[in-house]
Amino acid sequence: MTQHRGFVVRRVREQDAVAVWSLRLQMLADTPLAFLETLADAAAAPRQLYVDRCVRNASGPDSAAFVAENDGQLVAQVVGLATSDPGETVVAAVYIAPDCRGAGLLGQLVEPVAAWSRGAGRGRLRLEVVDGNDRALRAYQKLGFVVTETGLPHPVIPGLTETRLRRAAGDRRAV
């Protein structure tokens, strides 16, 4: 657990399920193109799904979620996922509430994923950004991510494309 500028960043816990669900609804309403689920689908999902996700992401080497709290409220999240490539972790479901953006929180979220990835023996991080989201692209580049592929088809929305970025999980050097 780390604390910086009033934010406490920690790994998600089972008891966070309701707060994670609420944050998920907020993120889907705020930035619907950035995620692979619709607001309607998330709102209709059984609450047990979020309990199960929190349990799965609270420990273990295959997936991990980290959240940021401010005054006891979840304001940001990130998920790390193992892939079929044994050396790589996908950084996914990154969200920072609008009133918390620009405070350096992205780095505070990505670094625990990097440490978790290294601990699981995976030395690279990978993520995708929807083309046109230049603010996110620049923010990830400031954290050491470099563009490795462009024009990738969005996995859900026809006509949208994404840019893939990678970096080392260890020290912000690009790979």
Coordinates of N, CA, C and O in Angstrom, one line a residue:
M1 N 0.9 -1.2 0.0 CA 0.0 0.0 0.0 C 0.9 1.2 0.0 O 1.8 1.3 0.7
T2 N 0.6 2.2 -0.9 CA 1.3 3.4 -0.9 C 0.3 4.6 -0.8 O -0.8 4.5 -1.1
Q3 N 0.9 5.7 -0.2 CA 0.0 6.9 -0.1 C 0.8 8.1 -0.6 O 2.0 8.2 -0.3
H4 N 0.2 8.9 -1.4 CA 0.8 10.0 -2.0 C -0.3 11.0 -2.4 O -1.3 10.7 -3.0
R5 N -0.1 12.3 -2.0 CA -1.0 13.4 -2.3 C -2.5 13.0 -1.9 O -3.4 13.3 -2.6
G6 N -2.6 12.4 -0.8 CA -3.9 12.1 -0.3 C -4.5 10.8 -0.8 O -5.6 10.3 -0.4
F7 N -3.9 10.2 -1.8 CA -4.4 8.9 -2.4 C -3.7 7.7 -1.7 O -2.5 7.8 -1.5
V8 N -4.5 6.7 -1.4 CA -3.9 5.5 -0.9 C -4.2 4.5 -2.0 O -5.3 4.2 -2.5
V9 N -3.1 3.9 -2.5 CA -3.1 2.9 -3.6 C -2.8 1.5 -3.0 O -1.8 1.4 -2.3
R10 N -3.7 0.6 -3.2 CA -3.6 -0.8 -2.6 C -4.2 -1.8 -3.5 O -5.0 -1.5 -4.4
R11 N -3.9 -3.0 -3.2 CA -4.5 -4.1 -4.0 C -6.0 -4.3 -3.5 O -6.3 -4.1 -2.3
V12 N -6.8 -4.6 -4.4 CA -8.3 -4.7 -4.1 C -8.5 -5.9 -3.1 O -7.7 -6.8 -3.0
R13 N -9.6 -5.8 -2.4 CA -10.0 -6.8 -1.4 C -11.4 -7.3 -1.7 O -12.1 -6.5 -2.4
E14 N -11.7 -8.4 -1.2 CA -13.0 -9.0 -1.5 C -14.1 -8.0 -1.0 O -15.1 -7.8 -1.7
Q15 N -13.9 -7.4 0.1 CA -15.0 -6.5 0.6 C -15.1 -5.2 -0.2 O -16.0 -4.4 0.1
D16 N -14.3 -5.0 -1.2 CA -14.4 -3.8 -2.1 C -15.4 -4.0 -3.2 O -15.6 -3.1 -4.0
A17 N -16.1 -5.2 -3.3 CA -16.9 -5.5 -4.4 C -18.0 -4.4 -4.8 O -18.1 -4.0 -5.9
V18 N -18.7 -3.9 -3.8 CA -19.7 -2.9 -4.1 C -19.1 -1.6 -4.6 O -19.5 -1.0 -5.5
A19 N -18.0 -1.2 -3.9 CA -17.3 0.0 -4.4 C -16.7 -0.1 -5.8 O -16.7 0.8 -6.6
V20 N -16.2 -1.3 -6.1 CA -15.6 -1.6 -7.4 C -16.7 -1.5 -8.4 O -16.5 -1.0 -9.5
W21 N -17.8 -2.1 -8.1 CA -19.0 -2.1 -9.0 C -19.4 -0.6 -9.3 O -19.6 -0.2 -10.4
S22 N -19.5 0.2 -8.3 CA -19.9 1.6 -8.4 C -18.8 2.3 -9.2 O -19.2 3.1 -10.1
L23 N -17.6 2.1 -9.0 CA -16.5 2.7 -9.8 C -16.6 2.3 -11.3 O -16.4 3.1 -12.2
R24 N -16.9 1.0 -11.5 CA -17.1 0.5 -12.9 C -18.2 1.2 -13.6 O -18.0 1.6 -14.7
L25 N -19.3 1.4 -12.9 CA -20.4 2.1 -13.6 C -20.0 3.6 -13.9 O -20.3 4.1 -15.0
Q26 N -19.2 4.2 -13.0 CA -18.7 5.6 -13.2 C -17.8 5.6 -14.4 O -17.9 6.5 -15.3
M27 N -16.9 4.6 -14.5 CA -15.9 4.7 -15.6 C -16.6 4.4 -17.0 O -16.2 5.0 -18.0
L28 N -17.6 3.5 -17.0 CA -18.3 3.2 -18.2 C -19.2 4.4 -18.7 O -19.3 4.7 -19.9
A29 N -19.7 5.1 -17.7 CA -20.5 6.3 -18.1 C -19.6 7.4 -18.6 O -19.9 8.2 -19.5
D30 N -18.4 7.6 -18.0 CA -17.5 8.7 -18.3 C -16.7 8.4 -19.6 O -16.5 9.3 -20.4
T31 N -16.2 7.2 -19.8 CA -15.4 6.9 -21.0 C -15.8 5.6 -21.6 O -15.0 4.6 -21.5
P32 N -16.9 5.5 -22.2 CA -17.5 4.2 -22.7 C -16.6 3.5 -23.8 O -16.6 2.3 -23.8
L33 N -15.9 4.3 -24.6 CA -15.1 3.7 -25.6 C -13.8 3.0 -25.1 O -13.2 2.2 -25.8
A34 N -13.4 3.3 -23.9 CA -12.2 2.8 -23.4 C -12.3 1.4 -22.8 O -11.2 0.8 -22.6
F35 N -13.5 0.9 -22.7 CA -13.6 -0.4 -22.0 C -14.4 -1.4 -22.9 O -15.1 -1.0 -23.8
L36 N -14.4 -2.6 -22.6 CA -15.0 -3.7 -23.4 C -16.3 -4.1 -22.9 O -16.8 -5.2 -23.3
E37 N -17.0 -3.3 -22.2 CA -18.3 -3.6 -21.6 C -19.1 -2.3 -21.7 O -18.6 -1.2 -21.6
T38 N -20.4 -2.5 -21.8 CA -21.3 -1.3 -21.8 C -21.8 -1.0 -20.4 O -21.8 -1.9 -19.6
L39 N -22.2 0.2 -20.2 CA -22.8 0.6 -18.9 C -24.0 -0.3 -18.6 O -24.2 -0.7 -17.5
A40 N -24.8 -0.5 -19.6 CA -26.1 -1.3 -19.4 C -25.7 -2.7 -18.9 O -26.3 -3.3 -18.0
D41 N -24.7 -3.3 -19.6 CA -24.3 -4.7 -19.2 C -23.7 -4.7 -17.8 O -24.0 -5.6 -17.0
A42 N -22.9 -3.7 -17.4 CA -22.3 -3.7 -16.1 C -23.4 -3.5 -15.0 O -23.4 -4.1 -14.0
A43 N -24.4 -2.6 -15.3 CA -25.5 -2.3 -14.4 C -26.3 -3.6 -14.2 O -26.9 -3.8 -13.1
A44 N -26.5 -4.4 -15.2 CA -27.3 -5.6 -15.1 C -26.6 -6.8 -14.5 O -27.2 -7.8 -14.2
A45 N -25.3 -6.7 -14.4 CA -24.5 -7.9 -14.0 C -24.9 -8.2 -12.5 O -25.1 -7.3 -11.7
P46 N -24.9 -9.5 -12.2 CA -25.1 -9.9 -10.8 C -24.0 -9.4 -9.9 O -22.8 -9.4 -10.3
R47 N -24.3 -8.9 -8.8 CA -23.3 -8.4 -7.8 C -22.2 -9.5 -7.5 O -21.1 -9.1 -7.2
Q48 N -22.6 -10.7 -7.5 CA -21.7 -11.8 -7.3 C -20.5 -11.8 -8.2 O -19.4 -12.2 -7.9
L49 N -20.7 -11.3 -9.5 CA -19.6 -11.2 -10.4 C -18.5 -10.3 -9.9 O -17.3 -10.6 -10.1
Y50 N -18.9 -9.2 -9.3 CA -17.9 -8.3 -8.7 C -17.2 -8.8 -7.5 O -16.0 -8.6 -7.3
V51 N -18.0 -9.6 -6.7 CA -17.3 -10.3 -5.6 C -16.3 -11.3 -6.1 O -15.1 -11.3 -5.6
D52 N -16.7 -12.1 -7.1 CA -15.8 -13.0 -7.7 C -14.5 -12.4 -8.3 O -13.4 -12.9 -8.1
R53 N -14.7 -11.3 -9.0 CA -13.6 -10.5 -9.5 C -12.7 -10.0 -8.5 O -11.4 -10.1 -8.6
C54 N -13.2 -9.5 -7.4 CA -12.4 -9.0 -6.3 C -11.6 -10.1 -5.6 O -10.4 -9.9 -5.3
V55 N -12.2 -11.2 -5.4 CA -11.5 -12.4 -4.8 C -10.4 -12.8 -5.7 O -9.3 -13.0 -5.3
R56 N -10.7 -12.9 -7.0 CA -9.6 -13.4 -8.0 C -8.5 -12.3 -8.1 O -7.3 -12.7 -8.2
N57 N -8.8 -11.1 -8.0 CA -7.8 -10.0 -8.2 C -7.1 -9.6 -6.9 O -6.2 -8.8 -6.9
A58 N -7.5 -10.2 -5.8 CA -6.9 -9.8 -4.5 C -5.6 -10.5 -4.2 O -4.8 -10.1 -3.4
S59 N -5.4 -11.7 -4.9 CA -4.2 -12.4 -4.6 C -3.9 -13.3 -5.8 O -4.8 -13.5 -6.7
G60 N -2.7 -13.8 -5.9 CA -2.4 -14.7 -7.0 C -1.6 -14.1 -8.1 O -1.5 -12.9 -8.3
P61 N -1.0 -14.9 -9.0 CA -0.1 -14.5 -10.0 C -0.8 -14.2 -11.4 O -0.2 -13.7 -12.3
D62 N -2.1 -14.6 -11.6 CA -2.7 -14.5 -12.9 C -3.5 -13.2 -13.2 O -3.6 -12.7 -14.3
S63 N -4.0 -12.5 -12.1 CA -4.6 -11.2 -12.3 C -4.6 -10.5 -10.9 O -4.6 -11.1 -9.9
A64 N -4.5 -9.2 -11.1 CA -4.4 -8.3 -9.9 C -5.0 -7.0 -10.2 O -4.8 -6.4 -11.3
A65 N -5.8 -6.5 -9.3 CA -6.4 -5.2 -9.4 C -5.9 -4.3 -8.3 O -5.8 -4.8 -7.1
F66 N -5.6 -3.1 -8.6 CA -5.2 -2.1 -7.6 C -6.1 -0.9 -7.7 O -6.6 -0.6 -8.8
V67 N -6.5 -0.4 -6.6 CA -7.4 0.8 -6.5 C -6.7 1.9 -5.8 O -5.8 1.7 -5.0
A68 N -7.2 3.1 -6.0 CA -6.8 4.3 -5.3 C -8.0 4.8 -4.5 O -9.1 4.9 -5.1
E69 N -7.8 5.1 -3.3 CA -8.8 5.7 -2.4 C -8.4 7.1 -2.1 O -7.2 7.5 -2.0
N70 N -9.4 7.9 -2.0 CA -9.3 9.3 -1.5 C -10.4 9.6 -0.5 O -11.6 9.5 -0.9
D71 N -10.1 9.8 0.7 CA -11.1 10.0 1.8 C -12.1 8.8 1.8 O -13.3 9.0 2.0
G72 N -11.6 7.6 1.7 CA -12.4 6.4 1.8 C -13.2 6.1 0.6 O -13.9 5.1 0.6
Q73 N -13.1 6.8 -0.5 CA -13.8 6.6 -1.7 C -12.9 6.1 -2.8 O -11.8 6.6 -3.0
L74 N -13.3 5.0 -3.5 CA -12.5 4.6 -4.6 C -12.6 5.6 -5.8 O -13.7 5.9 -6.2
V75 N -11.4 6.0 -6.2 CA -11.4 7.1 -7.3 C -10.6 6.6 -8.5 O -10.6 7.3 -9.5
A76 N -10.0 5.4 -8.5 CA -9.2 5.0 -9.6 C -8.9 3.5 -9.5 O -9.0 2.9 -8.4
Q77 N -8.6 2.9 -10.6 CA -8.3 1.4 -10.6 C -7.4 1.1 -11.8 O -7.3 1.8 -12.8
V78 N -6.8 -0.1 -11.7 CA -6.0 -0.7 -12.8 C -6.0 -2.2 -12.5 O -6.1 -2.6 -11.4
V79 N -6.0 -2.9 -13.6 CA -6.0 -4.4 -13.5 C -4.8 -4.9 -14.3 O -4.5 -4.4 -15.4
G80 N -4.0 -5.8 -13.8 CA -3.0 -6.5 -14.5 C -3.4 -7.9 -14.8 O -4.0 -8.6 -13.9
L81 N -3.2 -8.4 -16.0 CA -3.6 -9.8 -16.4 C -2.4 -10.5 -17.0 O -1.7 -10.0 -17.9
A82 N -2.2 -11.8 -16.6 CA -1.3 -12.6 -17.3 C -1.8 -12.9 -18.7 O -3.0 -12.9 -18.9
T83 N -0.9 -13.1 -19.6 CA -1.3 -13.5 -21.0 C -0.7 -14.8 -21.4 O 0.0 -15.4 -20.6
S84 N -0.9 -15.2 -22.6 CA -0.4 -16.4 -23.1 C 1.2 -16.3 -23.3 O 1.9 -17.3 -23.4
D85 N 1.6 -15.0 -23.4 CA 3.1 -14.8 -23.4 C 3.6 -14.8 -22.0 O 3.2 -13.9 -21.2
P86 N 4.4 -15.8 -21.6 CA 4.8 -15.9 -20.2 C 5.7 -14.7 -19.7 O 5.8 -14.6 -18.5
G87 N 6.1 -13.9 -20.5 CA 6.9 -12.7 -20.1 C 6.2 -11.4 -20.0 O 6.8 -10.4 -19.8
E88 N 4.9 -11.4 -20.3 CA 4.1 -10.2 -20.4 C 2.9 -10.1 -19.6 O 2.1 -11.1 -19.5
T89 N 2.6 -8.9 -19.1 CA 1.4 -8.6 -18.3 C 0.6 -7.5 -19.1 O 1.2 -6.5 -19.5
V90 N -0.7 -7.7 -19.3 CA -1.5 -6.7 -19.9 C -2.0 -5.8 -18.8 O -2.5 -6.2 -17.7
V91 N -1.9 -4.5 -19.0 CA -2.4 -3.5 -18.1 C -3.7 -3.1 -18.7 O -3.8 -2.6 -19.8
A92 N -4.8 -3.2 -17.9 CA -6.2 -3.0 -18.5 C -7.1 -2.3 -17.4 O -6.7 -2.2 -16.3
A93 N -8.2 -1.9 -17.9 CA -9.3 -1.3 -17.1 C -8.7 -0.2 -16.3 O -9.1 0.0 -15.1
V94 N -7.9 0.6 -16.9 CA -7.3 1.8 -16.2 C -8.3 2.9 -16.1 O -8.9 3.3 -17.2
Y95 N -8.6 3.4 -15.0 CA -9.5 4.5 -14.9 C -9.1 5.4 -13.7 O -8.8 4.9 -12.6
I96 N -9.2 6.7 -13.9 CA -9.0 7.7 -12.9 C -10.2 8.7 -13.0 O -10.5 9.2 -14.0
A97 N -10.9 8.9 -11.9 CA -12.0 9.8 -11.8 C -11.6 11.2 -12.3 O -10.5 11.6 -12.1
P98 N -12.5 11.9 -13.1 CA -12.1 13.2 -13.7 C -11.5 14.2 -12.7 O -10.5 14.8 -13.0
D99 N -12.0 14.3 -11.5 CA -11.5 15.3 -10.6 C -10.1 14.9 -9.9 O -9.5 15.6 -9.2
C100 N -9.6 13.7 -10.3 CA -8.3 13.2 -9.7 C -7.3 13.1 -10.8 O -6.1 12.8 -10.5
R101 N -7.6 13.4 -12.0 CA -6.7 13.4 -13.2 C -5.7 14.5 -13.1 O -6.0 15.6 -12.6
G102 N -4.5 14.2 -13.5 CA -3.4 15.2 -13.5 C -2.7 15.4 -12.2 O -1.8 16.2 -12.1
A103 N -3.0 14.4 -11.3 CA -2.3 14.5 -10.0 C -1.2 13.5 -9.8 O -0.7 13.2 -8.7
G104 N -0.8 12.8 -10.9 CA 0.3 11.8 -10.9 C -0.2 10.4 -10.4 O 0.6 9.6 -10.2
L105 N -1.5 10.3 -10.4 CA -2.1 9.0 -10.0 C -1.8 7.8 -10.9 O -1.7 6.7 -10.5
L106 N -1.7 8.1 -12.2 CA -1.5 7.0 -13.2 C -0.2 6.2 -12.8 O -0.2 5.0 -12.8
G107 N 0.8 6.9 -12.6 CA 2.1 6.3 -12.2 C 1.9 5.5 -10.9 O 2.5 4.4 -10.7
Q108 N 1.2 6.0 -9.9 CA 1.0 5.3 -8.7 C 0.2 4.1 -8.9 O 0.3 3.1 -8.1
L109 N -0.6 4.0 -9.9 CA -1.4 2.8 -10.2 C -0.6 1.8 -11.0 O -0.6 0.6 -10.8
V110 N 0.2 2.3 -12.0 CA 0.9 1.4 -12.9 C 2.1 0.7 -12.1 O 2.4 -0.5 -12.3
E111 N 2.7 1.4 -11.2 CA 3.9 0.8 -10.6 C 3.6 -0.4 -9.7 O 4.4 -1.4 -9.8
P112 N 2.5 -0.5 -9.0 CA 2.2 -1.7 -8.3 C 1.9 -2.9 -9.2 O 2.3 -4.0 -8.9
V113 N 1.3 -2.6 -10.4 CA 1.1 -3.6 -11.4 C 2.5 -4.1 -11.9 O 2.7 -5.3 -12.1
A114 N 3.4 -3.2 -12.1 CA 4.7 -3.6 -12.6 C 5.4 -4.5 -11.6 O 6.1 -5.5 -11.9
A115 N 5.3 -4.1 -10.3 CA 6.0 -4.9 -9.2 C 5.3 -6.3 -9.1 O 6.0 -7.3 -9.0
W116 N 4.0 -6.3 -9.2 CA 3.3 -7.6 -9.2 C 3.7 -8.5 -10.4 O 4.0 -9.7 -10.3
S117 N 3.9 -7.8 -11.6 CA 4.3 -8.5 -12.8 C 5.7 -9.1 -12.6 O 5.9 -10.3 -12.9
R118 N 6.6 -8.3 -12.1 CA 8.0 -8.8 -11.9 C 8.0 -10.0 -10.9 O 8.6 -11.0 -11.1
G119 N 7.2 -9.8 -9.9 CA 7.1 -10.9 -8.9 C 6.5 -12.2 -9.4 O 6.9 -13.3 -8.9
A120 N 5.8 -12.1 -10.5 CA 5.2 -13.3 -11.1 C 6.1 -13.8 -12.3 O 5.8 -14.7 -13.0
G121 N 7.3 -13.1 -12.4 CA 8.2 -13.5 -13.5 C 8.0 -13.0 -14.8 O 8.5 -13.4 -15.8
R122 N 7.1 -11.9 -14.9 CA 6.8 -11.3 -16.2 C 7.5 -9.9 -16.3 O 7.2 -9.1 -15.5
G123 N 8.4 -9.8 -17.2 CA 9.3 -8.6 -17.3 C 8.8 -7.5 -18.2 O 9.4 -6.4 -18.2
R124 N 7.6 -7.7 -18.9 CA 7.1 -6.6 -19.8 C 5.7 -6.3 -19.4 O 4.9 -7.2 -19.1
L125 N 5.3 -5.0 -19.6 CA 3.9 -4.6 -19.5 C 3.5 -4.2 -20.9 O 4.2 -3.6 -21.7
R126 N 2.2 -4.4 -21.2 CA 1.6 -4.1 -22.5 C 0.2 -3.5 -22.2 O -0.5 -3.9 -21.3
L127 N -0.2 -2.5 -23.0 CA -1.5 -2.0 -23.0 C -1.9 -1.4 -24.3 O -1.1 -1.2 -25.2
E128 N -3.2 -1.2 -24.5 CA -3.7 -0.6 -25.7 C -4.5 0.7 -25.3 O -5.2 0.7 -24.3
V129 N -4.4 1.7 -26.2 CA -5.1 2.9 -26.1 C -5.9 3.2 -27.3 O -5.4 3.0 -28.5
V130 N -7.2 3.5 -27.2 CA -8.0 3.8 -28.3 C -7.4 5.0 -29.1 O -7.1 6.0 -28.5
D131 N -7.3 4.9 -30.4 CA -6.7 6.0 -31.2 C -7.6 7.2 -31.1 O -8.8 7.1 -31.1
G132 N -6.9 8.3 -30.9 CA -7.6 9.6 -30.6 C -7.6 10.0 -29.2 O -7.8 11.2 -28.9
N133 N -7.2 9.1 -28.3 CA -7.1 9.4 -26.9 C -5.7 9.8 -26.6 O -4.9 9.1 -26.0
D134 N -5.4 11.0 -27.1 CA -4.0 11.5 -27.1 C -3.5 11.8 -25.7 O -2.3 11.6 -25.4
R135 N -4.4 12.2 -24.8 CA -4.0 12.5 -23.4 C -3.5 11.2 -22.7 O -2.5 11.2 -22.1
A136 N -4.2 10.1 -22.9 CA -3.8 8.8 -22.3 C -2.5 8.4 -23.0 O -1.6 7.9 -22.3
L137 N -2.4 8.5 -24.3 CA -1.1 8.1 -25.0 C 0.1 8.9 -24.4 O 1.1 8.2 -24.1
R138 N 0.0 10.2 -24.3 CA 1.1 11.0 -23.7 C 1.4 10.6 -22.3 O 2.5 10.5 -21.9
A139 N 0.3 10.3 -21.5 CA 0.5 10.0 -20.1 C 1.3 8.6 -20.0 O 2.2 8.5 -19.1
Y140 N 0.9 7.7 -20.8 CA 1.7 6.4 -20.7 C 3.1 6.5 -21.2 O 4.0 5.9 -20.7
Q141 N 3.3 7.4 -22.2 CA 4.7 7.6 -22.7 C 5.5 8.2 -21.7 O 6.7 7.9 -21.5
K142 N 5.0 9.1 -20.8 CA 5.7 9.7 -19.7 C 6.1 8.7 -18.7 O 7.1 8.9 -18.0
L143 N 5.4 7.5 -18.7 CA 5.7 6.4 -17.7 C 6.7 5.4 -18.4 O 6.9 4.4 -17.8
G144 N 7.2 5.7 -19.6 CA 8.1 4.9 -20.2 C 7.6 3.9 -21.2 O 8.3 3.1 -21.8
F145 N 6.3 3.9 -21.5 CA 5.7 3.1 -22.5 C 6.1 3.6 -23.9 O 6.1 4.9 -24.1
V146 N 6.3 2.8 -24.8 CA 6.6 3.2 -26.2 C 5.6 2.5 -27.2 O 5.2 1.3 -26.9
V147 N 5.3 3.1 -28.2 CA 4.4 2.6 -29.2 C 5.1 1.4 -29.9 O 6.2 1.6 -30.4
T148 N 4.4 0.3 -30.0 CA 4.9 -0.9 -30.7 C 4.1 -1.3 -31.9 O 4.6 -1.9 -32.8
E149 N 2.8 -0.9 -31.9 CA 1.9 -1.3 -33.0 C 0.8 -0.2 -33.1 O 0.4 0.3 -32.0
T150 N 0.4 0.1 -34.3 CA -0.7 1.1 -34.5 C -1.8 0.5 -35.4 O -1.5 -0.5 -36.1
G151 N -2.9 1.1 -35.3 CA -4.0 0.7 -36.2 C -4.6 -0.6 -36.0 O -5.2 -1.2 -36.8
L152 N -4.5 -1.1 -34.7 CA -5.1 -2.4 -34.4 C -6.6 -2.3 -34.3 O -7.1 -1.3 -33.7
P153 N -7.3 -3.2 -34.8 CA -8.8 -3.1 -34.7 C -9.2 -3.2 -33.2 O -8.7 -4.0 -32.4
H154 N -10.2 -2.4 -32.8 CA -10.7 -2.4 -31.5 C -11.4 -3.8 -31.3 O -12.1 -4.3 -32.3
P155 N -11.3 -4.5 -30.2 CA -11.8 -5.8 -30.0 C -13.3 -5.9 -30.0 O -13.9 -7.0 -30.2
V156 N -14.0 -4.8 -29.8 CA -15.5 -4.8 -29.7 C -16.2 -3.9 -30.7 O -17.2 -4.2 -31.2
I157 N -15.6 -2.7 -30.9 CA -16.3 -1.7 -31.7 C -15.7 -1.6 -33.1 O -14.6 -1.1 -33.3
P158 N -16.5 -2.0 -34.1 CA -16.0 -1.9 -35.5 C -15.7 -0.5 -35.9 O -16.4 0.4 -35.5
G159 N -14.6 -0.3 -36.6 CA -14.2 1.0 -37.1 C -13.3 1.7 -36.2 O -12.6 2.6 -36.6
L160 N -13.2 1.4 -34.9 CA -12.3 2.0 -34.0 C -10.9 1.2 -34.1 O -10.9 0.0 -34.3
T161 N -9.9 2.0 -33.9 CA -8.6 1.3 -33.8 C -7.8 1.7 -32.5 O -8.2 2.6 -31.9
E162 N -6.8 0.9 -32.3 CA -6.0 1.1 -31.0 C -4.5 1.2 -31.4 O -4.1 0.6 -32.4
T163 N -3.8 1.7 -30.4 CA -2.3 1.7 -30.5 C -1.9 0.9 -29.3 O -2.3 1.0 -28.2
R164 N -0.9 0.0 -29.6 CA -0.3 -0.9 -28.5 C 1.0 -0.2 -28.0 O 1.8 0.2 -28.8
L165 N 1.2 -0.3 -26.7 CA 2.4 0.3 -26.1 C 3.0 -0.8 -25.2 O 2.2 -1.6 -24.6
R166 N 4.3 -0.8 -25.0 CA 5.0 -1.7 -24.1 C 6.1 -0.9 -23.3 O 6.6 0.1 -23.8
R167 N 6.4 -1.5 -22.2 CA 7.6 -1.1 -21.4 C 8.0 -2.2 -20.5 O 7.3 -3.2 -20.3
A168 N 9.3 -2.1 -20.0 CA 9.8 -3.1 -19.1 C 9.0 -2.9 -17.8 O 8.6 -1.8 -17.4
A169 N 8.8 -4.0 -17.1 CA 8.1 -4.0 -15.8 C 9.0 -3.5 -14.7 O 8.5 -3.1 -13.6
G170 N 10.3 -3.4 -15.0 CA 11.2 -3.1 -13.9 C 11.5 -1.7 -13.7 O 11.4 -1.2 -12.6
D171 N 11.9 -0.9 -14.7 CA 12.4 0.4 -14.4 C 12.0 1.5 -15.4 O 12.7 2.4 -15.7
R172 N 10.8 1.4 -16.0 CA 10.3 2.3 -16.9 C 11.1 2.4 -18.2 O 10.9 3.4 -19.0
R173 N 12.0 1.5 -18.5 CA 12.7 1.5 -19.7 C 11.8 0.8 -20.7 O 11.2 -0.2 -20.4
A174 N 11.7 1.3 -21.9 CA 10.9 0.7 -23.0 C 11.5 -0.6 -23.4 O 12.8 -0.8 -23.3
V175 N 10.7 -1.6 -23.8 CA 11.2 -2.8 -24.4 C 10.8 -3.0 -25.8 O 9.8 -2.4 -26.2

